[in-house]
Amino acid sequence: MADQPAIRVLIAKVGLDGHDRGVKIVARCLRDAGMDVIYTGLHKTPEDVVRAAVDEDVDVLGISLLSGAHMTIFPRVIALLEEAGASDIMLVGGGVMPDEDATALRAMGVAELLLQDTPPDAIVAAIRRLVAERGPR
């Protein structure tokens, strides 16, 4: 079996949410699991992160939100990915949000929501599963 290329993940904090401890832990656990991880830092716009995801040719775009702006930010990111012809980049959300919003976001096209209590091993497993299910790009 030939070596598979490393899964490429871009992780972003969008908007005014300045809490980045959790997203840094997620980035580290994905990196420790052998994935290529790009962290864009705080206070990015949806346009910033979609441009970076396309430029970096990532498999997964993970957005961490604790600000309550998820019902505005995720639809914008989905639209920008479509406009960029990059709908094959899987969008994953993390942070804090009500269950009913999580259901609505999944229906919009967010591939997975890994909320604040998700153990690191489950996050790694979810990213690997999503990429395996999607197959080669």
PDB file of C-alpha atoms in Angstrom:
ATOM      1  CA  MET A   1       0.000   0.000   0.000  1.00  0.00           C
ATOM      2  CA  ALA A   2       1.452   3.354  -1.025  1.00  0.00           C
ATOM      3  CA  ASP A   3       1.856   6.070   1.557  1.00  0.00           C
ATOM      4  CA  GLN A   4      -1.107   8.396   1.619  1.00  0.00           C
ATOM      5  CA  PRO A   5      -0.389  12.120   1.626  1.00  0.00           C
ATOM      6  CA  ALA A   6      -0.929  13.804   4.984  1.00  0.00           C
ATOM      7  CA  ILE A   7      -4.372  15.237   5.564  1.00  0.00           C
ATOM      8  CA  ARG A   8      -4.184  19.023   5.284  1.00  0.00           C
ATOM      9  CA  VAL A   9      -6.281  21.032   7.733  1.00  0.00           C
ATOM     10  CA  LEU A  10      -6.640  24.789   8.062  1.00  0.00           C
ATOM     11  CA  ILE A  11      -7.970  25.926  11.435  1.00  0.00           C
ATOM     12  CA  ALA A  12      -9.331  29.422  11.907  1.00  0.00           C
ATOM     13  CA  LYS A  13     -10.889  31.769  14.423  1.00  0.00           C
ATOM     14  CA  VAL A  14     -13.355  33.986  12.561  1.00  0.00           C
ATOM     15  CA  GLY A  15     -14.735  37.267  13.844  1.00  0.00           C
ATOM     16  CA  LEU A  16     -14.212  38.920  17.180  1.00  0.00           C
ATOM     17  CA  ASP A  17     -13.837  35.760  19.261  1.00  0.00           C
ATOM     18  CA  GLY A  18     -10.479  36.119  21.002  1.00  0.00           C
ATOM     19  CA  HIS A  19     -10.398  32.772  22.813  1.00  0.00           C
ATOM     20  CA  ASP A  20      -7.822  30.537  21.163  1.00  0.00           C
ATOM     21  CA  ARG A  21      -6.670  28.058  23.803  1.00  0.00           C
ATOM     22  CA  GLY A  22      -8.993  25.293  22.584  1.00  0.00           C
ATOM     23  CA  VAL A  23      -8.191  25.772  18.907  1.00  0.00           C
ATOM     24  CA  LYS A  24      -4.469  25.591  19.674  1.00  0.00           C
ATOM     25  CA  ILE A  25      -5.022  22.303  21.506  1.00  0.00           C
ATOM     26  CA  VAL A  26      -6.953  20.955  18.510  1.00  0.00           C
ATOM     27  CA  ALA A  27      -4.199  22.070  16.129  1.00  0.00           C
ATOM     28  CA  ARG A  28      -1.599  20.296  18.262  1.00  0.00           C
ATOM     29  CA  CYS A  29      -3.558  17.032  18.494  1.00  0.00           C
ATOM     30  CA  LEU A  30      -4.107  16.971  14.710  1.00  0.00           C
ATOM     31  CA  ARG A  31      -0.426  17.733  14.097  1.00  0.00           C
ATOM     32  CA  ASP A  32       0.597  15.023  16.577  1.00  0.00           C
ATOM     33  CA  ALA A  33      -1.634  12.629  14.605  1.00  0.00           C
ATOM     34  CA  GLY A  34       0.427  13.304  11.462  1.00  0.00           C
ATOM     35  CA  MET A  35      -1.747  15.902   9.757  1.00  0.00           C
ATOM     36  CA  ASP A  36      -0.464  19.090   8.132  1.00  0.00           C
ATOM     37  CA  VAL A  37      -2.094  21.896  10.120  1.00  0.00           C
ATOM     38  CA  ILE A  38      -2.232  25.601   9.320  1.00  0.00           C
ATOM     39  CA  TYR A  39      -3.588  27.908  12.042  1.00  0.00           C
ATOM     40  CA  THR A  40      -4.539  31.348  10.740  1.00  0.00           C
ATOM     41  CA  GLY A  41      -4.692  33.094  14.112  1.00  0.00           C
ATOM     42  CA  LEU A  42      -7.353  35.308  15.630  1.00  0.00           C
ATOM     43  CA  HIS A  43      -9.862  37.752  14.168  1.00  0.00           C
ATOM     44  CA  LYS A  44      -9.988  36.522  10.571  1.00  0.00           C
ATOM     45  CA  THR A  45     -12.806  37.227   8.141  1.00  0.00           C
ATOM     46  CA  PRO A  46     -14.641  34.495   6.252  1.00  0.00           C
ATOM     47  CA  GLU A  47     -12.928  35.780   3.110  1.00  0.00           C
ATOM     48  CA  ASP A  48      -9.502  35.458   4.754  1.00  0.00           C
ATOM     49  CA  VAL A  49      -9.989  31.851   5.788  1.00  0.00           C
ATOM     50  CA  VAL A  50     -11.555  30.668   2.536  1.00  0.00           C
ATOM     51  CA  ARG A  51      -8.753  32.302   0.529  1.00  0.00           C
ATOM     52  CA  ALA A  52      -6.162  30.651   2.784  1.00  0.00           C
ATOM     53  CA  ALA A  53      -7.916  27.261   2.568  1.00  0.00           C
ATOM     54  CA  VAL A  54      -7.929  27.424  -1.226  1.00  0.00           C
ATOM     55  CA  ASP A  55      -4.333  28.716  -1.425  1.00  0.00           C
ATOM     56  CA  GLU A  56      -3.112  25.977   0.937  1.00  0.00           C
ATOM     57  CA  ASP A  57      -5.113  23.272  -0.911  1.00  0.00           C
ATOM     58  CA  VAL A  58      -6.495  21.853   2.324  1.00  0.00           C
ATOM     59  CA  ASP A  59      -8.786  18.877   2.757  1.00  0.00           C
ATOM     60  CA  VAL A  60     -10.576  20.356   5.759  1.00  0.00           C
ATOM     61  CA  LEU A  61     -11.372  23.885   6.911  1.00  0.00           C
ATOM     62  CA  GLY A  62     -12.060  23.928  10.643  1.00  0.00           C
ATOM     63  CA  ILE A  63     -13.609  27.019  12.180  1.00  0.00           C
ATOM     64  CA  SER A  64     -13.734  27.470  15.947  1.00  0.00           C
ATOM     65  CA  LEU A  65     -16.395  29.822  17.296  1.00  0.00           C
ATOM     66  CA  LEU A  66     -17.271  30.765  20.835  1.00  0.00           C
ATOM     67  CA  SER A  67     -18.837  34.127  19.945  1.00  0.00           C
ATOM     68  CA  GLY A  68     -22.357  33.002  19.050  1.00  0.00           C
ATOM     69  CA  ALA A  69     -21.929  34.166  15.435  1.00  0.00           C
ATOM     70  CA  HIS A  70     -22.028  30.643  13.960  1.00  0.00           C
ATOM     71  CA  MET A  71     -25.384  31.104  12.179  1.00  0.00           C
ATOM     72  CA  THR A  72     -23.924  34.073  10.293  1.00  0.00           C
ATOM     73  CA  ILE A  73     -20.342  32.950   9.734  1.00  0.00           C
ATOM     74  CA  PHE A  74     -20.869  29.363   8.557  1.00  0.00           C
ATOM     75  CA  PRO A  75     -23.393  30.230   5.790  1.00  0.00           C
ATOM     76  CA  ARG A  76     -20.989  32.933   4.556  1.00  0.00           C
ATOM     77  CA  VAL A  77     -18.053  30.503   4.507  1.00  0.00           C
ATOM     78  CA  ILE A  78     -20.145  27.894   2.646  1.00  0.00           C
ATOM     79  CA  ALA A  79     -21.109  30.499   0.034  1.00  0.00           C
ATOM     80  CA  LEU A  80     -17.488  31.628  -0.367  1.00  0.00           C
ATOM     81  CA  LEU A  81     -16.268  28.043  -0.784  1.00  0.00           C
ATOM     82  CA  GLU A  82     -18.878  27.518  -3.504  1.00  0.00           C
ATOM     83  CA  GLU A  83     -17.918  30.787  -5.230  1.00  0.00           C
ATOM     84  CA  ALA A  84     -14.257  29.717  -5.175  1.00  0.00           C
ATOM     85  CA  GLY A  85     -15.101  26.334  -6.726  1.00  0.00           C
ATOM     86  CA  ALA A  86     -13.826  24.704  -3.539  1.00  0.00           C
ATOM     87  CA  SER A  87     -16.876  22.845  -2.279  1.00  0.00           C
ATOM     88  CA  ASP A  88     -14.674  19.734  -1.989  1.00  0.00           C
ATOM     89  CA  ILE A  89     -13.000  21.348   1.046  1.00  0.00           C
ATOM     90  CA  MET A  90     -14.901  19.927   3.984  1.00  0.00           C
ATOM     91  CA  LEU A  91     -16.084  22.475   6.526  1.00  0.00           C
ATOM     92  CA  VAL A  92     -15.905  21.464  10.186  1.00  0.00           C
ATOM     93  CA  GLY A  93     -17.084  23.568  13.094  1.00  0.00           C
ATOM     94  CA  GLY A  94     -15.985  23.638  16.677  1.00  0.00           C
ATOM     95  CA  GLY A  95     -16.720  25.563  19.816  1.00  0.00           C
ATOM     96  CA  VAL A  96     -20.029  26.200  21.521  1.00  0.00           C
ATOM     97  CA  MET A  97     -23.516  26.277  19.991  1.00  0.00           C
ATOM     98  CA  PRO A  98     -27.033  25.106  20.782  1.00  0.00           C
ATOM     99  CA  ASP A  99     -28.113  21.671  19.516  1.00  0.00           C
ATOM    100  CA  GLU A 100     -30.803  23.145  17.239  1.00  0.00           C
ATOM    101  CA  ASP A 101     -28.211  25.377  15.570  1.00  0.00           C
ATOM    102  CA  ALA A 102     -25.887  22.406  15.105  1.00  0.00           C
ATOM    103  CA  THR A 103     -28.693  20.541  13.322  1.00  0.00           C
ATOM    104  CA  ALA A 104     -29.335  23.547  11.049  1.00  0.00           C
ATOM    105  CA  LEU A 105     -25.623  23.937  10.266  1.00  0.00           C
ATOM    106  CA  ARG A 106     -25.315  20.290   9.280  1.00  0.00           C
ATOM    107  CA  ALA A 107     -28.305  20.735   6.975  1.00  0.00           C
ATOM    108  CA  MET A 108     -26.546  23.737   5.363  1.00  0.00           C
ATOM    109  CA  GLY A 109     -23.475  21.669   4.572  1.00  0.00           C
ATOM    110  CA  VAL A 110     -21.166  21.780   7.591  1.00  0.00           C
ATOM    111  CA  ALA A 111     -19.619  18.301   7.419  1.00  0.00           C
ATOM    112  CA  GLU A 112     -19.102  17.861  11.164  1.00  0.00           C
ATOM    113  CA  LEU A 113     -19.458  19.769  14.409  1.00  0.00           C
ATOM    114  CA  LEU A 114     -16.954  18.934  17.118  1.00  0.00           C
ATOM    115  CA  LEU A 115     -18.044  20.921  20.112  1.00  0.00           C
ATOM    116  CA  GLN A 116     -16.107  21.968  23.189  1.00  0.00           C
ATOM    117  CA  ASP A 117     -16.333  18.669  25.065  1.00  0.00           C
ATOM    118  CA  THR A 118     -15.159  16.481  22.166  1.00  0.00           C
ATOM    119  CA  PRO A 119     -12.056  14.504  23.234  1.00  0.00           C
ATOM    120  CA  PRO A 120      -8.920  15.006  21.102  1.00  0.00           C
ATOM    121  CA  ASP A 121      -8.913  11.371  19.904  1.00  0.00           C
ATOM    122  CA  ALA A 122     -12.499  11.781  18.665  1.00  0.00           C
ATOM    123  CA  ILE A 123     -11.524  14.939  16.761  1.00  0.00           C
ATOM    124  CA  VAL A 124      -8.663  13.127  15.018  1.00  0.00           C
ATOM    125  CA  ALA A 125     -10.925  10.160  14.224  1.00  0.00           C
ATOM    126  CA  ALA A 126     -13.647  12.430  12.826  1.00  0.00           C
ATOM    127  CA  ILE A 127     -11.247  14.252  10.489  1.00  0.00           C
ATOM    128  CA  ARG A 128      -9.773  10.976   9.253  1.00  0.00           C
ATOM    129  CA  ARG A 129     -13.271   9.537   8.718  1.00  0.00           C
ATOM    130  CA  LEU A 130     -14.455  12.583   6.762  1.00  0.00           C
ATOM    131  CA  VAL A 131     -11.442  12.510   4.446  1.00  0.00           C
ATOM    132  CA  ALA A 132     -11.745   8.736   3.941  1.00  0.00           C
ATOM    133  CA  GLU A 133     -15.461   9.034   3.173  1.00  0.00           C
ATOM    134  CA  ARG A 134     -14.843  11.827   0.677  1.00  0.00           C
ATOM    135  CA  GLY A 135     -12.081   9.892  -1.052  1.00  0.00           C
ATOM    136  CA  PRO A 136      -9.338  11.370  -3.237  1.00  0.00           C
ATOM    137  CA  ARG A 137      -9.804  14.886  -4.587  1.00  0.00           C
TER     138      ARG A 137
END
